[in-house]
Coordinates of C-alpha atoms in Angstrom, one line a residue:
M1 CA 0.0 -0.1 0.0
L2 CA 2.8 2.6 0.6
P3 CA 3.9 2.6 -3.0
F4 CA 0.4 4.1 -3.9
V5 CA 0.5 6.5 -0.6
L6 CA 3.2 8.2 -1.8
H7 CA 2.4 8.3 -5.4
G8 CA -1.2 9.5 -4.6
A9 CA 0.3 12.0 -2.2
Y10 CA 2.7 13.1 -5.2
I11 CA 0.3 13.4 -7.8
A12 CA -2.6 14.8 -5.3
I13 CA -0.5 17.9 -4.1
A14 CA 0.9 18.4 -7.5
R15 CA -2.2 18.8 -9.7
G16 CA -4.2 20.6 -6.7
Y17 CA -6.8 17.3 -6.1
A18 CA -6.2 17.5 -2.4
S19 CA -4.3 19.5 0.1
A20 CA -1.1 19.0 1.4
Q21 CA -2.2 19.2 4.7
P22 CA -3.1 15.8 5.8
A23 CA 0.5 14.5 4.2
V24 CA 2.1 17.0 6.8
V25 CA 0.1 16.2 9.4
A26 CA 1.1 12.5 8.9
V27 CA 4.8 13.1 8.5
A28 CA 5.0 15.0 11.6
A29 CA 3.0 12.7 13.4
M30 CA 5.8 9.7 12.3
F31 CA 8.3 12.3 13.2
V32 CA 7.3 12.8 16.7
F33 CA 6.5 9.1 17.2
S34 CA 10.0 8.1 16.4
L35 CA 11.3 10.3 19.5
V36 CA 9.1 8.6 21.7
G37 CA 11.1 5.4 23.6
H38 CA 7.7 3.7 24.0
M39 CA 6.6 2.6 20.3
E40 CA 3.9 0.6 19.3
Y41 CA 2.1 0.0 15.9
R42 CA -1.0 1.0 17.0
F43 CA 0.1 4.7 17.2
L44 CA -0.1 5.2 13.8
Y45 CA -3.7 3.7 13.2
P46 CA -5.2 7.0 13.3
L47 CA -2.6 7.9 10.4
L48 CA -4.2 5.0 8.0
P49 CA -7.1 7.2 6.9
I50 CA -4.9 9.6 5.7
G51 CA -3.1 6.9 3.5
F52 CA -6.2 5.4 2.1
M53 CA -6.9 8.9 0.8
Y54 CA -3.8 9.5 -1.0
A55 CA -3.7 5.6 -2.3
A56 CA -7.3 6.1 -3.4
V57 CA -5.9 8.8 -5.2
S58 CA -3.2 7.0 -6.9
I59 CA -5.4 3.9 -8.1
N60 CA -8.0 6.2 -9.7
S61 CA -4.9 7.8 -11.6
L62 CA -3.5 4.4 -12.3
V63 CA -6.5 3.6 -14.0
S64 CA -7.8 6.2 -15.6
T65 CA -4.4 7.4 -17.3
L66 CA -4.5 5.9 -21.0
P67 CA -1.3 4.4 -22.4
R68 CA 0.4 6.0 -25.4
G69 CA -1.4 5.0 -28.5
L70 CA -4.9 5.2 -27.0
D71 CA -5.0 8.6 -25.7
T72 CA -3.6 10.0 -28.9
G73 CA -5.5 11.0 -32.0
K74 CA -4.6 7.4 -33.9
K75 CA -7.5 6.9 -36.6
S76 CA -10.2 4.2 -35.4
S77 CA -13.7 4.6 -34.7
K78 CA -15.2 5.3 -31.7
D79 CA -16.2 2.1 -30.9
S80 CA -13.0 0.2 -31.1
M81 CA -11.5 2.9 -29.1
G82 CA -14.2 2.8 -26.2
A83 CA -13.6 -1.0 -26.3
K84 CA -9.7 -0.7 -25.7
T85 CA -10.3 1.7 -23.1
K86 CA -12.6 -0.3 -21.3
R87 CA -10.0 -3.4 -21.8
W88 CA -7.2 -1.2 -20.6
R89 CA -8.9 -0.2 -17.6
L90 CA -10.1 -3.7 -16.6
W91 CA -6.6 -5.1 -17.2
S92 CA -5.2 -2.0 -14.9
V93 CA -7.9 -3.0 -11.9
R94 CA -6.6 -6.6 -12.0
N95 CA -3.2 -5.9 -12.1
I96 CA -3.6 -3.6 -9.0
I97 CA -5.8 -6.3 -7.3
A98 CA -3.4 -9.1 -7.7
Y99 CA -0.3 -6.6 -6.3
L100 CA -2.6 -5.9 -3.2
L101 CA -3.5 -9.6 -2.6
V102 CA -0.1 -10.8 -3.2
T103 CA 1.8 -8.1 -0.7
N104 CA -0.8 -7.9 1.8
V105 CA -2.5 -11.5 2.1
P106 CA 0.9 -13.5 2.6
A107 CA 2.1 -10.8 5.1
S108 CA -1.5 -10.8 7.1
L109 CA -1.4 -14.8 7.3
Y110 CA 2.0 -15.3 8.6
L111 CA 1.4 -12.3 11.3
N112 CA -2.3 -13.8 12.4
L113 CA -1.5 -17.3 12.6
V114 CA 2.3 -17.8 12.9
H115 CA 4.3 -14.5 14.3
Q116 CA 4.0 -14.2 18.2
R117 CA 1.4 -17.0 18.4
G118 CA 3.1 -18.6 21.5
V119 CA 1.9 -16.0 23.8
V120 CA -1.7 -17.1 23.0
D121 CA -1.5 -20.4 22.7
V122 CA 0.3 -20.8 26.3
M123 CA -3.1 -19.0 27.4
A124 CA -5.1 -21.8 25.9
Y125 CA -3.0 -24.5 27.3
L126 CA -3.1 -22.7 30.9
R127 CA -6.7 -22.8 30.1
S128 CA -7.3 -26.4 29.7
E129 CA -5.2 -27.4 32.4
A130 CA -7.3 -25.1 35.0
Q131 CA -10.5 -26.9 33.2
N132 CA -8.6 -30.1 34.7
H133 CA -8.0 -28.7 38.0
L134 CA -4.4 -28.7 37.3
V135 CA -3.7 -25.5 37.6
E136 CA -3.3 -23.2 41.2
D137 CA -2.1 -20.1 40.3
I138 CA 0.0 -18.5 37.5
G139 CA 2.9 -16.0 37.7
F140 CA 4.1 -14.3 34.4
L141 CA 8.0 -13.8 34.7
M142 CA 8.0 -11.6 31.1
P143 CA 7.5 -8.2 30.2
C144 CA 4.3 -6.7 31.3
H145 CA 1.3 -7.6 29.2
S146 CA 3.2 -10.1 27.0
T147 CA 0.2 -12.3 27.2
P148 CA -3.3 -12.0 26.8
Y149 CA -5.2 -12.2 30.6
Y150 CA -8.4 -13.4 31.9
S151 CA -9.8 -12.5 28.3
H152 CA -8.5 -15.7 27.3
L153 CA -8.0 -17.9 30.4
H154 CA -11.7 -17.6 31.2
Q155 CA -11.1 -19.5 34.4
P156 CA -11.2 -17.9 38.4
I157 CA -7.3 -18.9 38.5
P158 CA -5.2 -16.4 40.9
M159 CA -2.5 -14.7 38.2
W160 CA 0.2 -12.0 38.3
F161 CA 2.5 -10.7 36.2
L162 CA 5.5 -7.9 36.6
S163 CA 4.4 -4.4 37.2
C164 CA 5.7 -1.5 35.0
E165 CA 3.6 1.1 36.0
P166 CA 4.9 4.5 35.1
P167 CA 5.3 7.3 37.7
L168 CA 2.8 9.7 38.2
E169 CA 5.3 12.5 38.5
K170 CA 8.0 13.0 36.1
S171 CA 10.2 13.9 39.3
A172 CA 9.7 10.8 40.5
L173 CA 11.5 9.1 37.4
A174 CA 15.0 8.7 38.7
T175 CA 13.6 6.6 42.0
H176 CA 10.5 4.6 40.7
Y177 CA 10.9 1.1 41.2
C178 CA 9.7 -1.1 38.1
E179 CA 9.4 -4.6 38.7
A180 CA 10.0 -6.0 35.4
N181 CA 13.5 -4.1 35.1
D182 CA 14.5 -5.2 38.5
F183 CA 13.6 -8.9 37.1
E184 CA 15.7 -8.2 34.2
L185 CA 18.8 -6.9 36.2
D186 CA 18.9 -9.5 38.9
P187 CA 16.1 -12.5 38.3
V188 CA 17.6 -14.9 40.7
G189 CA 18.1 -12.1 43.6
F190 CA 14.5 -10.9 42.6
M191 CA 13.0 -14.6 42.6
H192 CA 14.6 -15.1 46.0
R193 CA 13.1 -11.7 47.6
I194 CA 9.9 -12.5 45.9
F195 CA 8.8 -15.6 47.0
D196 CA 7.9 -16.4 50.4
S197 CA 10.8 -19.0 51.7
K198 CA 8.0 -20.7 54.3
D199 CA 5.6 -20.7 51.2
S200 CA 2.6 -20.0 53.3
G201 CA 2.9 -16.6 51.3
A202 CA 2.3 -13.0 52.7
Q203 CA -0.9 -13.4 51.2
D204 CA -2.8 -16.3 50.3
V205 CA -4.2 -14.9 47.0
V206 CA -2.1 -14.4 44.7
E207 CA -4.5 -12.1 42.8
Q208 CA -4.9 -9.8 45.4
R209 CA -3.3 -6.1 44.9
Y210 CA 0.1 -5.9 46.1
Q211 CA 2.5 -3.3 46.2
P212 CA 5.6 -4.1 43.2
G213 CA 8.4 -6.1 45.0
Q214 CA 5.7 -7.3 47.6
T215 CA 6.5 -10.9 48.6
R216 CA 4.0 -13.2 47.6
R217 CA 3.6 -17.1 47.8
K218 CA 5.1 -19.8 44.8
P219 CA 2.4 -20.1 42.0
S220 CA 2.2 -23.2 40.6
H221 CA 2.9 -22.4 37.3
L222 CA 5.6 -19.8 36.0
V223 CA 5.3 -18.8 32.4
M224 CA 8.5 -16.8 30.5
Y225 CA 10.5 -16.5 27.5
E226 CA 13.0 -19.0 26.4
C227 CA 15.5 -16.6 26.5
M228 CA 14.8 -16.1 30.3
A229 CA 14.3 -19.7 31.3
D230 CA 17.6 -20.3 29.9
R231 CA 19.1 -17.7 32.2
I232 CA 17.3 -18.9 35.7
H233 CA 17.1 -22.6 34.7
S234 CA 19.3 -23.9 38.1
E235 CA 17.0 -21.4 40.5
L236 CA 13.7 -23.0 38.6
V237 CA 15.3 -26.4 39.3
L238 CA 16.3 -25.6 43.1
L239 CA 12.4 -24.2 43.4
G240 CA 11.1 -27.1 42.1
Y241 CA 10.0 -26.3 38.8
S242 CA 9.8 -28.4 35.7
E243 CA 9.1 -27.5 32.2
C244 CA 5.5 -29.0 31.1
A245 CA 5.1 -27.1 27.7
R246 CA 6.5 -25.3 25.1
F247 CA 5.1 -23.3 22.4
F248 CA 6.7 -21.5 19.6
N249 CA 6.4 -18.2 19.2
T250 CA 8.1 -16.0 16.6
H251 CA 11.0 -16.1 13.8
F252 CA 12.2 -12.9 14.9
N253 CA 12.0 -10.1 17.6
G254 CA 13.1 -6.6 17.9
D255 CA 13.0 -7.3 21.8
S256 CA 16.0 -9.1 23.4
R257 CA 13.7 -9.9 26.6
R258 CA 11.3 -11.4 24.5
K259 CA 13.7 -14.1 22.4
G260 CA 12.6 -18.1 21.9
D261 CA 9.5 -19.8 22.6
V262 CA 7.1 -19.6 25.4
V263 CA 8.2 -22.0 28.0

């Protein structure tokens, strides 16, 4: 779609079909978003209507523009010219549709059915295990919000994940405690501090609200990425954990904390 957007923006502005203001807004927004440390694809969704508008201009132009020989004054009957023009436009539409299908459908299938599917598959597995009364509680030792939550579990099983709430005041940024960062820097030390050594639990229900870093009982199941499981394998064994399932997640990931399968 991007080639159509760029082409459409060029001809729309050059020929006066549309204002340059939407393009300026889109470029400025993308520039500002690029300066922010926290980036997500969903931040760009509001810009899609602008892109679709320019893409429509491009496609309309490609379909309407006749090739050399059809738009010149060659001696030909009016009916013949009309038939050739119709065939050309039909051929253009078919090629554009084919291009959009070839460039979008494979990517859509891969991104929806293969890429990062492990974080969803693990919740389906846990739901099945919970239905068979094989899960007491679950802890997620991974970057916060890595997996779906109760929307996929559909069971009243206590769960918790590493907190990553930002500070309310900018002045507190330097001293703010982030549980996810603490775990990433020293996972073994974090587990020693976070899990109650007596396993009686400072709180009997893991799902209750607790302060970041507060002691809690050791859950029956832990979920993490393969890269972290390899780092703390010895500690997990000492705590009595063993691998019960593994799910392919992705072929590539730009975040080093999310490398490998979901374990």
